[in-house]
Amino acid sequence: MMFGGLIILVLFTLLILSGAIPGLKKKEVLRANLEMWGFKSEALMKDFISRKQDPAIAGIIVKYREIQEEQYESILINALAEGTGPDIFMLKDSQIFKHKNKLEPLKKTDGTESVSAMSAENFKNTFVDATHTGLLENNGEILGLPLFLDTLALFYNKDTFNSANIPNPPQTWDEFLIAAETMSKISPIGDIIESGAALGETLNIEHFIDIISVLIFQSGGEIIDQEKPESVIYKGITEKQKDGTVRTVIPAEKALSFYTSFANPQKENYSWNKGKQNSLNAFVAGDTAMYIGFAKDIPVIKAKNPHLNFGIAPFPQLKGAKTKINYGRFDFLAVSRLSQNKDTAQAYILYITSKEPNADYLLKSGLPPARRDLITTDSKTPAELRVFYGQSLSAKSWLIPDENQIYLIFKDIVESLSSKIFSPSTILTRANDRLNQLLKK
């Protein structure tokens, strides 16, 4: 009997240690000194990275280094090349493709509980669709975890709208056109005295690439096919006409024609040109009635003009569209392939992007969530952010190969269309080729 009892005790102990009896296995406490680099302020990140309410990461000590955003990428890449980089670093969504080979994918779960692993399905169920682009590989690998998702919205000057007797901000692009025309004042010689909307140019329009991108998406097109990957900016779609016939259209061509019309003196909605100041500054100064921007622009606008009477409305949609399409950008945390503490670093970023720590980060940063379980538009959501919270689930994004080169390509598209030297098909064919060249690098 004693011998049998001893065998049972040994087996019971082994089951506990193996975790076969849930809840009885002692949770492993991870220990490591980790270094994290980023371009967010140390003041913002300090409390965020010091959270250790999960006993599993209580032994992790993280040192954060803030680097100015303008210098961040070059300093980080040089440090990684020299083998002196951090364990964890922050990147923008536009840097995923360019630096993918420097990122250590998260470990995949094997069906057992793990603090340092995540499945592709869990990632999809946790984070909104716009973050899947780039971060979630075709083979199910997860390259990093998003901190937030910021979306484009319509900022409007309430005083200008009231003076023009326009009771509400436009919800559709048709309404946007009418509002822009109504609030723009053009002199007899074609000078813009008052601007109804800041759109149509490149150098003096904040976020012009993002605006053009979402217009392409709303028109039924795409820019990059991530699975291949290859450019599809010049790919046509079939569209049913009012007379019942079907024809092939190029969504990018439609989107760009609409965008550039605001800087075309021959159009009724002419409201912007190269001579105007930066669109954000113009909005702050009351020189344009409508500005398209992100939630991150709110504190900038308030700091520059605390007395500006402005509102924020959802990003306009196509009239009659069955599905809302918005546009989102995000920053994310990733683990370096060169880290000597990969498992611990992955456990740490999984923890600080989990619900409660991430909620604290969003509260301090004033940015909307990328996590599905944090998307609420109730009284607890800051009033000025409710529009952005309401757009996270309908937002799209695309795989940007190289932000600097994309800027040059899109700038060339807009300026070439405005000059009318080349046909739209020639311009977009050239852009398509340049995008494919970037994707092959």
Short mmCIF file of C-alpha atoms in Angstrom, two decimals:
data_model
loop_
_atom_site.label_atom_id
_atom_site.label_comp_id
_atom_site.label_asym_id
_atom_site.label_seq_id
_atom_site.Cartn_x
_atom_site.Cartn_y
_atom_site.Cartn_z
CA MET A 1 0.00 0.00 0.00
CA MET A 2 2.80 2.36 0.94
CA PHE A 3 4.62 1.56 -2.32
CA GLY A 4 1.44 2.15 -4.34
CA GLY A 5 0.84 5.44 -2.54
CA LEU A 6 4.38 6.56 -3.32
CA ILE A 7 3.91 5.85 -7.05
CA ILE A 8 0.67 7.87 -7.07
CA LEU A 9 2.41 10.77 -5.32
CA VAL A 10 5.27 10.75 -7.83
CA LEU A 11 2.89 10.64 -10.80
CA PHE A 12 0.80 13.44 -9.30
CA THR A 13 3.92 15.59 -8.84
CA LEU A 14 5.00 14.99 -12.44
CA LEU A 15 1.56 15.95 -13.72
CA ILE A 16 1.68 19.20 -11.75
CA LEU A 17 5.14 20.10 -13.03
CA SER A 18 4.24 19.29 -16.63
CA GLY A 19 1.11 21.43 -16.47
CA ALA A 20 -1.17 18.50 -17.26
CA ILE A 21 -3.23 19.50 -14.23
CA PRO A 22 -4.29 23.06 -15.10
CA GLY A 23 -3.80 25.80 -12.53
CA LEU A 24 -1.34 23.82 -10.39
CA LYS A 25 1.83 24.37 -12.41
CA LYS A 26 3.84 27.28 -11.05
CA LYS A 27 4.08 30.09 -13.59
CA GLU A 28 7.59 30.67 -14.85
CA VAL A 29 8.97 34.10 -13.93
CA LEU A 30 10.97 35.53 -16.83
CA ARG A 31 14.11 37.49 -16.00
CA ALA A 32 16.23 39.66 -18.27
CA ASN A 33 17.62 43.15 -18.79
CA LEU A 34 16.14 44.41 -22.05
CA GLU A 35 16.81 47.53 -24.08
CA MET A 36 14.04 49.20 -26.06
CA TRP A 37 14.48 52.00 -28.60
CA GLY A 38 11.78 54.24 -29.98
CA PHE A 39 10.84 57.67 -31.29
CA LYS A 40 8.04 58.29 -28.79
CA SER A 41 8.87 60.56 -25.87
CA GLU A 42 10.47 59.05 -22.78
CA ALA A 43 7.86 60.81 -20.67
CA LEU A 44 5.09 58.94 -22.52
CA MET A 45 6.85 55.59 -22.50
CA LYS A 46 8.22 55.64 -18.93
CA ASP A 47 5.08 54.55 -17.08
CA PHE A 48 4.00 52.33 -19.95
CA ILE A 49 7.15 50.18 -19.99
CA SER A 50 7.42 49.98 -16.20
CA ARG A 51 4.12 48.11 -15.85
CA LYS A 52 4.69 44.66 -14.37
CA GLN A 53 1.34 43.56 -13.01
CA ASP A 54 1.75 40.14 -14.62
CA PRO A 55 3.95 38.05 -12.28
CA ALA A 56 5.41 36.25 -15.32
CA ILE A 57 7.34 39.38 -16.36
CA ALA A 58 8.12 40.72 -12.89
CA GLY A 59 11.79 39.88 -13.37
CA ILE A 60 12.16 41.86 -16.62
CA ILE A 61 13.93 45.22 -16.44
CA VAL A 62 13.55 47.47 -19.51
CA LYS A 63 15.67 50.47 -20.35
CA TYR A 64 14.09 52.82 -22.91
CA ARG A 65 16.07 55.08 -25.23
CA GLU A 66 14.27 57.92 -26.99
CA ILE A 67 15.70 58.99 -30.36
CA GLN A 68 14.43 61.90 -32.45
CA GLU A 69 12.23 60.57 -35.26
CA GLU A 70 14.26 62.32 -37.98
CA GLN A 71 17.42 60.43 -36.96
CA TYR A 72 15.85 57.29 -35.56
CA GLU A 73 15.92 54.98 -38.58
CA SER A 74 19.55 55.62 -39.52
CA ILE A 75 20.79 55.33 -35.90
CA LEU A 76 18.85 52.11 -35.38
CA ILE A 77 20.00 50.48 -38.62
CA ASN A 78 23.65 51.39 -38.01
CA ALA A 79 23.47 50.00 -34.46
CA LEU A 80 21.91 46.75 -35.65
CA ALA A 81 24.60 46.42 -38.34
CA GLU A 82 27.28 46.84 -35.67
CA GLY A 83 25.61 44.36 -33.31
CA THR A 84 24.89 47.02 -30.68
CA GLY A 85 21.18 47.48 -31.27
CA PRO A 86 18.31 47.01 -28.81
CA ASP A 87 16.29 43.88 -28.01
CA ILE A 88 13.02 45.65 -28.82
CA PHE A 89 12.45 48.55 -31.17
CA MET A 90 9.62 50.65 -32.49
CA LEU A 91 8.87 51.08 -36.20
CA LYS A 92 6.23 52.74 -38.34
CA ASP A 93 4.00 50.61 -40.57
CA SER A 94 5.75 52.11 -43.60
CA GLN A 95 9.04 50.53 -42.47
CA ILE A 96 7.89 46.90 -42.26
CA PHE A 97 8.79 45.84 -45.79
CA LYS A 98 12.11 47.68 -45.77
CA HIS A 99 13.34 46.17 -42.49
CA LYS A 100 11.52 42.84 -42.38
CA ASN A 101 14.79 40.88 -42.31
CA LYS A 102 15.71 42.54 -39.01
CA LEU A 103 12.56 41.41 -37.20
CA GLU A 104 12.22 38.20 -35.20
CA PRO A 105 8.74 36.72 -35.81
CA LEU A 106 6.76 35.85 -32.70
CA LYS A 107 6.80 32.21 -31.73
CA LYS A 108 3.71 30.36 -32.86
CA THR A 109 1.58 28.69 -30.22
CA ASP A 110 1.50 24.91 -30.28
CA GLY A 111 -1.83 24.71 -28.50
CA THR A 112 -0.39 25.17 -25.01
CA GLU A 113 -0.44 28.34 -22.94
CA SER A 114 2.61 30.55 -23.51
CA VAL A 115 3.50 34.10 -22.50
CA SER A 116 5.90 34.49 -25.45
CA ALA A 117 3.86 33.12 -28.36
CA MET A 118 0.79 34.02 -30.43
CA SER A 119 -1.09 32.31 -33.23
CA ALA A 120 -2.09 34.02 -36.46
CA GLU A 121 -5.74 33.44 -35.61
CA ASN A 122 -5.32 35.04 -32.20
CA PHE A 123 -3.60 38.03 -33.83
CA LYS A 124 -6.52 38.47 -36.26
CA ASN A 125 -9.05 38.24 -33.45
CA THR A 126 -7.11 40.70 -31.27
CA PHE A 127 -6.10 43.45 -33.70
CA VAL A 128 -8.07 45.30 -36.40
CA ASP A 129 -7.70 44.34 -40.06
CA ALA A 130 -5.56 47.34 -41.07
CA THR A 131 -2.72 46.08 -38.87
CA HIS A 132 -2.69 42.66 -40.57
CA THR A 133 -1.15 44.28 -43.64
CA GLY A 134 2.58 43.92 -43.23
CA LEU A 135 2.63 42.51 -39.70
CA LEU A 136 0.96 39.21 -40.56
CA GLU A 137 2.91 37.25 -43.17
CA ASN A 138 1.30 34.89 -45.67
CA ASN A 139 2.84 31.94 -43.79
CA GLY A 140 1.21 33.06 -40.52
CA GLU A 141 4.30 34.64 -39.00
CA ILE A 142 3.71 37.76 -36.87
CA LEU A 143 6.44 40.38 -37.25
CA GLY A 144 5.36 42.75 -34.48
CA LEU A 145 2.51 44.07 -32.37
CA PRO A 146 0.74 47.41 -33.00
CA LEU A 147 0.47 50.15 -30.37
CA PHE A 148 -2.47 52.00 -31.96
CA LEU A 149 -4.32 52.61 -35.23
CA ASP A 150 -4.80 56.24 -36.27
CA THR A 151 -7.26 57.00 -39.08
CA LEU A 152 -7.93 59.91 -41.42
CA ALA A 153 -10.88 62.12 -40.53
CA LEU A 154 -12.40 65.41 -41.62
CA PHE A 155 -11.48 68.48 -39.57
CA TYR A 156 -13.78 71.44 -40.22
CA ASN A 157 -13.95 75.07 -39.11
CA LYS A 158 -17.28 75.52 -37.32
CA ASP A 159 -17.29 79.29 -37.67
CA THR A 160 -16.79 79.10 -41.44
CA PHE A 161 -19.52 76.47 -41.76
CA ASN A 162 -21.90 78.61 -39.70
CA SER A 163 -21.14 81.70 -41.78
CA ALA A 164 -21.86 79.74 -44.96
CA ASN A 165 -25.10 78.43 -43.40
CA ILE A 166 -23.94 74.83 -43.70
CA PRO A 167 -25.46 73.07 -40.66
CA ASN A 168 -23.46 69.83 -40.75
CA PRO A 169 -20.12 68.58 -42.06
CA PRO A 170 -20.29 66.57 -45.32
CA GLN A 171 -20.73 62.81 -45.04
CA THR A 172 -20.20 61.99 -48.72
CA TRP A 173 -17.78 63.27 -51.33
CA ASP A 174 -20.71 64.77 -53.25
CA GLU A 175 -21.56 66.85 -50.20
CA PHE A 176 -17.86 67.64 -49.73
CA LEU A 177 -17.67 69.06 -53.28
CA ILE A 178 -20.67 71.30 -52.68
CA ALA A 179 -19.32 72.51 -49.33
CA ALA A 180 -15.88 73.25 -50.79
CA GLU A 181 -17.40 75.22 -53.66
CA THR A 182 -19.76 77.11 -51.34
CA MET A 183 -17.03 78.18 -48.91
CA SER A 184 -14.33 79.00 -51.48
CA LYS A 185 -14.02 82.57 -52.69
CA ILE A 186 -12.15 83.10 -55.95
CA SER A 187 -11.18 86.54 -57.24
CA PRO A 188 -11.98 87.63 -60.84
CA ILE A 189 -8.35 86.91 -61.80
CA GLY A 190 -8.44 83.42 -60.27
CA ASP A 191 -6.77 84.01 -56.90
CA ILE A 192 -8.07 81.94 -53.99
CA ILE A 193 -9.23 84.46 -51.39
CA GLU A 194 -10.80 81.87 -49.10
CA SER A 195 -10.32 78.12 -49.39
CA GLY A 196 -13.16 75.69 -48.87
CA ALA A 197 -10.91 72.62 -48.74
CA ALA A 198 -7.21 71.83 -48.70
CA LEU A 199 -6.73 69.12 -51.35
CA GLY A 200 -5.21 68.59 -54.79
CA GLU A 201 -1.50 69.33 -54.35
CA THR A 202 1.51 67.54 -52.86
CA LEU A 203 4.14 69.72 -51.18
CA ASN A 204 1.66 71.78 -49.16
CA ILE A 205 -0.85 69.04 -48.32
CA GLU A 206 -0.28 67.05 -45.14
CA HIS A 207 -0.86 63.30 -45.59
CA PHE A 208 -1.47 63.60 -49.35
CA ILE A 209 -0.26 60.03 -49.98
CA ASP A 210 -2.66 58.67 -47.36
CA ILE A 211 -5.55 60.69 -48.79
CA ILE A 212 -4.90 59.46 -52.32
CA SER A 213 -4.53 55.89 -51.03
CA VAL A 214 -7.95 55.81 -49.39
CA LEU A 215 -9.55 57.44 -52.44
CA ILE A 216 -8.16 54.55 -54.51
CA PHE A 217 -9.54 52.04 -52.01
CA GLN A 218 -12.96 53.71 -52.01
CA SER A 219 -12.97 53.63 -55.81
CA GLY A 220 -12.56 49.83 -55.70
CA GLY A 221 -8.83 49.59 -56.31
CA GLU A 222 -5.71 48.46 -54.49
CA ILE A 223 -2.11 49.61 -54.63
CA ILE A 224 -0.03 46.56 -53.67
CA ASP A 225 -1.00 42.89 -53.74
CA GLN A 226 0.78 41.75 -50.57
CA GLU A 227 0.57 38.03 -51.33
CA LYS A 228 2.76 38.20 -54.45
CA PRO A 229 3.83 41.04 -53.76
CA GLU A 230 3.31 43.23 -56.81
CA SER A 231 1.86 46.59 -57.77
CA VAL A 232 -1.78 46.67 -58.86
CA ILE A 233 -2.20 50.44 -58.94
CA TYR A 234 -2.98 50.31 -62.65
CA LYS A 235 -5.25 47.28 -62.46
CA GLY A 236 -8.76 47.77 -63.83
CA ILE A 237 -12.10 46.62 -62.45
CA THR A 238 -15.45 46.11 -64.14
CA GLU A 239 -18.08 48.67 -63.25
CA LYS A 240 -21.77 48.71 -64.11
CA GLN A 241 -22.95 51.93 -65.73
CA LYS A 242 -26.29 53.71 -65.29
CA ASP A 243 -27.49 52.41 -68.66
CA GLY A 244 -26.82 48.83 -67.54
CA THR A 245 -23.67 48.30 -69.58
CA VAL A 246 -20.41 47.15 -68.03
CA ARG A 247 -17.01 48.70 -68.70
CA THR A 248 -13.51 48.47 -67.30
CA VAL A 249 -12.32 51.41 -65.22
CA ILE A 250 -9.05 52.19 -63.46
CA PRO A 251 -9.87 53.07 -59.81
CA ALA A 252 -6.58 54.95 -59.34
CA GLU A 253 -7.36 57.11 -62.36
CA LYS A 254 -10.79 58.02 -60.97
CA ALA A 255 -9.38 58.73 -57.51
CA LEU A 256 -6.57 60.92 -58.79
CA SER A 257 -8.85 62.85 -61.14
CA PHE A 258 -11.07 63.68 -58.18
CA TYR A 259 -8.11 64.61 -55.94
CA THR A 260 -6.42 66.92 -58.45
CA SER A 261 -9.69 68.66 -59.33
CA PHE A 262 -9.40 70.77 -56.17
CA ALA A 263 -6.24 72.37 -57.58
CA ASN A 264 -7.65 72.81 -61.09
CA PRO A 265 -8.77 76.42 -61.81
CA GLN A 266 -11.16 75.11 -64.48
CA LYS A 267 -13.18 73.12 -61.92
CA GLU A 268 -16.06 74.51 -59.85
CA ASN A 269 -14.55 73.00 -56.67
CA TYR A 270 -11.21 74.78 -57.21
CA SER A 271 -10.01 75.69 -53.71
CA TRP A 272 -6.24 75.08 -53.47
CA ASN A 273 -2.99 75.66 -55.33
CA LYS A 274 0.80 75.55 -55.00
CA GLY A 275 0.92 79.08 -53.60
CA LYS A 276 -0.94 78.13 -50.42
CA GLN A 277 0.82 77.47 -47.13
CA ASN A 278 0.94 74.02 -45.52
CA SER A 279 -2.61 72.67 -45.21
CA LEU A 280 -2.46 72.11 -41.44
CA ASN A 281 -1.12 75.63 -40.86
CA ALA A 282 -3.77 77.03 -43.18
CA PHE A 283 -6.50 75.28 -41.18
CA VAL A 284 -5.03 76.54 -37.91
CA ALA A 285 -4.98 80.09 -39.29
CA GLY A 286 -8.59 79.84 -40.50
CA ASP A 287 -7.51 80.05 -44.14
CA THR A 288 -9.23 76.82 -45.19
CA ALA A 289 -12.55 75.46 -44.00
CA MET A 290 -11.77 71.73 -44.33
CA TYR A 291 -8.61 69.77 -43.59
CA ILE A 292 -8.06 66.01 -43.67
CA GLY A 293 -5.85 64.71 -40.89
CA PHE A 294 -5.18 62.14 -38.20
CA ALA A 295 -5.94 62.11 -34.47
CA LYS A 296 -2.26 62.88 -33.87
CA ASP A 297 -2.90 66.31 -35.45
CA ILE A 298 -5.33 67.35 -32.69
CA PRO A 299 -2.73 68.43 -30.09
CA VAL A 300 -0.73 70.20 -32.82
CA ILE A 301 -3.77 72.21 -33.93
CA LYS A 302 -4.72 73.08 -30.34
CA ALA A 303 -1.18 74.15 -29.49
CA LYS A 304 -0.94 76.42 -32.53
CA ASN A 305 -4.37 77.99 -32.09
CA PRO A 306 -6.11 77.24 -28.76
CA HIS A 307 -9.08 79.40 -29.79
CA LEU A 308 -9.86 77.71 -33.11
CA ASN A 309 -13.49 76.57 -33.16
CA PHE A 310 -13.23 73.30 -35.03
CA GLY A 311 -14.99 69.97 -35.20
CA ILE A 312 -14.03 66.48 -36.35
CA ALA A 313 -16.27 64.36 -38.57
CA PRO A 314 -15.90 60.88 -40.09
CA PHE A 315 -13.90 60.61 -43.28
CA PRO A 316 -16.26 61.17 -46.27
CA GLN A 317 -17.51 58.15 -48.20
CA LEU A 318 -18.81 57.61 -51.73
CA LYS A 319 -22.53 58.25 -52.08
CA GLY A 320 -24.47 54.99 -51.92
CA ALA A 321 -21.45 52.93 -50.83
CA LYS A 322 -22.56 49.75 -49.09
CA THR A 323 -19.32 49.43 -47.11
CA LYS A 324 -17.43 52.16 -45.32
CA ILE A 325 -13.75 52.36 -46.23
CA ASN A 326 -11.34 54.35 -44.09
CA TYR A 327 -7.56 54.54 -43.87
CA GLY A 328 -5.27 53.76 -40.96
CA ARG A 329 -1.62 54.06 -39.95
CA PHE A 330 0.12 52.49 -36.97
CA ASP A 331 3.40 52.14 -35.10
CA PHE A 332 4.44 48.80 -33.67
CA LEU A 333 6.93 47.05 -31.43
CA ALA A 334 9.17 44.28 -32.73
CA VAL A 335 11.94 42.06 -31.40
CA SER A 336 15.35 42.17 -33.04
CA ARG A 337 16.67 39.05 -34.73
CA LEU A 338 19.99 39.82 -33.02
CA SER A 339 18.56 39.91 -29.49
CA GLN A 340 20.08 37.45 -27.03
CA ASN A 341 16.77 37.43 -25.13
CA LYS A 342 14.22 36.80 -27.88
CA ASP A 343 11.70 34.77 -25.86
CA THR A 344 11.75 37.22 -22.97
CA ALA A 345 11.49 40.22 -25.28
CA GLN A 346 8.53 38.66 -27.10
CA ALA A 347 6.80 37.90 -23.81
CA TYR A 348 7.31 41.51 -22.82
CA ILE A 349 5.82 43.08 -25.97
CA LEU A 350 2.91 40.65 -25.79
CA TYR A 351 2.23 41.88 -22.27
CA ILE A 352 2.51 45.64 -22.85
CA THR A 353 0.29 45.47 -25.95
CA SER A 354 -2.31 43.46 -24.02
CA LYS A 355 -5.60 45.11 -23.06
CA GLU A 356 -4.93 46.96 -19.80
CA PRO A 357 -1.38 48.22 -20.48
CA ASN A 358 -2.34 49.28 -24.00
CA ALA A 359 -5.42 51.12 -22.68
CA ASP A 360 -3.10 53.16 -20.44
CA TYR A 361 -0.82 53.95 -23.38
CA LEU A 362 -3.75 55.13 -25.51
CA LEU A 363 -5.05 57.32 -22.69
CA LYS A 364 -1.67 59.05 -22.31
CA SER A 365 -0.90 59.31 -26.03
CA GLY A 366 -4.36 60.44 -27.13
CA LEU A 367 -4.44 57.89 -29.96
CA PRO A 368 -7.15 55.41 -31.05
CA PRO A 369 -6.83 51.64 -30.49
CA ALA A 370 -5.62 48.85 -32.72
CA ARG A 371 -7.03 46.27 -30.29
CA ARG A 372 -10.59 45.21 -31.05
CA ASP A 373 -11.49 44.89 -27.36
CA LEU A 374 -10.64 48.56 -26.73
CA ILE A 375 -12.89 49.96 -29.46
CA THR A 376 -15.79 51.65 -27.72
CA THR A 377 -17.64 54.86 -28.51
CA ASP A 378 -19.37 55.26 -25.16
CA SER A 379 -19.01 58.04 -22.59
CA LYS A 380 -15.62 56.69 -21.46
CA THR A 381 -14.11 57.40 -24.89
CA PRO A 382 -12.62 60.92 -25.13
CA ALA A 383 -15.12 63.03 -27.09
CA GLU A 384 -12.61 64.26 -29.65
CA LEU A 385 -11.51 60.69 -30.40
CA ARG A 386 -14.92 59.05 -30.87
CA VAL A 387 -14.82 59.59 -34.63
CA PHE A 388 -11.46 57.82 -34.82
CA TYR A 389 -12.56 54.94 -32.57
CA GLY A 390 -15.55 54.51 -34.87
CA GLN A 391 -13.33 54.12 -37.94
CA SER A 392 -10.78 51.56 -36.72
CA LEU A 393 -12.69 48.48 -37.87
CA SER A 394 -13.39 49.82 -41.36
CA ALA A 395 -9.84 51.05 -41.97
CA LYS A 396 -7.51 49.67 -44.61
CA SER A 397 -3.78 50.05 -45.19
CA TRP A 398 -1.20 48.88 -47.71
CA LEU A 399 2.31 47.49 -47.77
CA ILE A 400 4.57 50.53 -48.29
CA PRO A 401 7.93 49.35 -49.70
CA ASP A 402 9.91 52.53 -48.98
CA GLU A 403 8.30 55.69 -47.60
CA ASN A 404 10.75 58.13 -49.19
CA GLN A 405 10.45 56.53 -52.62
CA ILE A 406 6.66 56.30 -52.36
CA TYR A 407 6.59 60.02 -51.64
CA LEU A 408 8.51 60.70 -54.85
CA ILE A 409 6.33 58.34 -56.91
CA PHE A 410 3.03 59.79 -55.68
CA LYS A 411 4.33 63.34 -56.00
CA ASP A 412 5.29 62.61 -59.61
CA ILE A 413 1.83 61.12 -60.31
CA VAL A 414 -0.03 64.18 -59.04
CA GLU A 415 2.26 66.75 -60.66
CA SER A 416 2.29 64.89 -63.98
CA LEU A 417 -1.52 64.68 -64.03
CA SER A 418 -1.80 68.38 -63.21
CA SER A 419 0.62 69.34 -65.96
CA LYS A 420 -1.34 67.24 -68.53
CA ILE A 421 1.85 66.56 -70.49
CA PHE A 422 1.28 62.81 -70.32
CA SER A 423 -1.92 60.78 -70.38
CA PRO A 424 -3.21 59.25 -67.11
CA SER A 425 -2.50 55.75 -68.49
CA THR A 426 1.13 56.64 -69.22
CA ILE A 427 1.58 58.20 -65.78
CA LEU A 428 0.06 55.26 -63.91
CA THR A 429 1.92 52.68 -66.01
CA ARG A 430 5.18 54.38 -65.10
CA ALA A 431 4.18 54.48 -61.42
CA ASN A 432 3.25 50.80 -61.57
CA ASP A 433 6.70 49.92 -62.93
CA ARG A 434 8.46 52.00 -60.26
CA LEU A 435 6.46 50.33 -57.49
CA ASN A 436 7.37 46.88 -58.79
CA GLN A 437 11.03 47.85 -58.86
CA LEU A 438 10.81 48.79 -55.18
CA LEU A 439 9.17 45.49 -54.33
CA LYS A 440 12.01 43.55 -55.97
CA LYS A 441 14.71 45.18 -53.84
#
